[in-house]
Amino acid sequence: MPLHNAKFSAFGSHAPAKIVNNYDLEKIVETSDEWIRTRTGMFERHYCTPEEAASDIATIAATNAIEASRVKYKDIDLIITGTVTGDHPFPSTACIIQKKLGLKSIPAFDISAGCTGFVYALDMAKNYVENGTAQNVLVVGVDILTKITNWTDRNTCVLFGDGAGATVVSRAKRSDVSRIIDSLIYADGSQSELLFQAAGGSRMPASHETVDQNLHTVYMEGNRIFKNAIRSMFASTDELLKRNKLEAADVDWVIPHQANLRIIEGLADKLRVPMSKVIVNIEKFGNTSSATIPLALDEAIRSKKVRRGDIILLTSFGAGLTWGSILARY
Ligand code: UT7
């Protein structure tokens, strides 16, 4: 039994100002608005400028989350950031966010779990709060995939956008309705080569050749990922619901990773949840990797769609391969 319950204090998000739509992409690669819309559900995405880095947009999202909560800056005692496009290979982007927020000494680290980064970070934050090690954990999901995009590969370059989302996971009071009920995370490293960035690490350090061959960009076998995505997100949400003796019909809102509208619809169909209970904003943001869930949830909370007391189910899937789900009463 955990010592404490953890809850979501509030959410915040930020997407950069520049917007690129399907017609703009038609000018870059051999593609069409019709193909992108029907195969992915996407229309617009937000892109960072060359000067903007992950910590810049993450700090805005984090500030928005903290300001929306009752938590004081000085009471945040840990920062966990899910990202694969941090400011630098090291130090962690969480440390840079700590500096920008003016938070001294508190531990800060990044988690690399691809698009599942935010869900992985939430799972860890929940554990830190439940065992009493932390009281208020700032959890951030941020990615700037446009900086590692191969602009000659139409299979991937039309999919990605940039964004950041954040939440404060806090110790719940006994009287609180809000609670993170349960979480599950998984990985299957045997399929790591379906989605990865080949160069820039110790396996293949940066060289003129790696740059010439576009090896610092996202490689993805989209088709094989597609099938895995529906299967794994369904498996982890189903397991989570069953072990908490809940039916999918008890869930008020499903907030899935926004990688493809057809994946989202496939998941909803398997869960037997109507699309009216699924939060979708892929049309406006594309796939922002670890930022998709907090961006979608923050928007749904601010528009008063998701309300305090609602049962919410978050689920994601990404490089690793990794996947996982979070069940909570918001
Ligand atoms: O975020 C974490 C993980 N990522 C995902 O979950 C992404 C999962 N995968 C997907 O969303 C889909 O697989 C894609 C959107 C990436 C691709 O859709 P698909 O229905 O699986 O298409 P496909 O890869 O099977 O390609 C079908 C056709 C191909 O043409 P041929 O070989 O049939 O002539 C592609 O060359 O569509 C072509 N195609 C395009 N055509 C126009 C691929 N990309 C494009 C494009 N515009 N941008």
mmCIF file of N, CA and C in Angstrom, residues 187-194 224 320-321:
data_model
loop_
_atom_site.group_PDB
_atom_site.id
_atom_site.type_symbol
_atom_site.label_atom_id
_atom_site.label_comp_id
_atom_site.label_asym_id
_atom_site.label_seq_id
_atom_site.Cartn_x
_atom_site.Cartn_y
_atom_site.Cartn_z
ATOM 1 N N ALA A 187 8.025 -2.032 -22.127
ATOM 2 C CA ALA A 187 8.969 -1.812 -23.240
ATOM 3 C C ALA A 187 9.271 -3.143 -23.922
ATOM 4 N N ASP A 188 9.597 -3.064 -25.210
ATOM 5 C CA ASP A 188 10.050 -4.238 -25.962
ATOM 6 C C ASP A 188 11.244 -3.804 -26.818
ATOM 7 N N GLY A 189 12.439 -3.942 -26.237
ATOM 8 C CA GLY A 189 13.657 -3.497 -26.906
ATOM 9 C C GLY A 189 14.000 -4.301 -28.151
ATOM 10 N N SER A 190 13.370 -5.479 -28.314
ATOM 11 C CA SER A 190 13.682 -6.294 -29.498
ATOM 12 C C SER A 190 13.183 -5.617 -30.779
ATOM 13 N N GLN A 191 12.333 -4.590 -30.615
ATOM 14 C CA GLN A 191 11.818 -3.897 -31.804
ATOM 15 C C GLN A 191 12.334 -2.451 -31.873
ATOM 16 N N SER A 192 13.492 -2.212 -31.255
ATOM 17 C CA SER A 192 13.996 -0.835 -31.166
ATOM 18 C C SER A 192 14.327 -0.246 -32.536
ATOM 19 N N GLU A 193 14.630 -1.093 -33.534
ATOM 20 C CA GLU A 193 15.041 -0.542 -34.825
ATOM 21 C C GLU A 193 13.882 -0.157 -35.752
ATOM 22 N N LEU A 194 12.664 -0.291 -35.262
ATOM 23 C CA LEU A 194 11.513 0.145 -36.072
ATOM 24 C C LEU A 194 11.373 1.669 -36.054
ATOM 25 N N ARG A 224 4.610 -1.015 -39.589
ATOM 26 C CA ARG A 224 4.765 -1.990 -38.502
ATOM 27 C C ARG A 224 4.490 -1.342 -37.147
ATOM 28 N N GLY A 320 11.319 2.552 -28.762
ATOM 29 C CA GLY A 320 11.814 1.696 -27.667
ATOM 30 C C GLY A 320 11.840 0.216 -28.026
ATOM 31 N N LEU A 321 10.698 -0.303 -28.393
ATOM 32 C CA LEU A 321 9.362 0.281 -28.325
ATOM 33 C C LEU A 321 8.933 0.404 -26.867
#
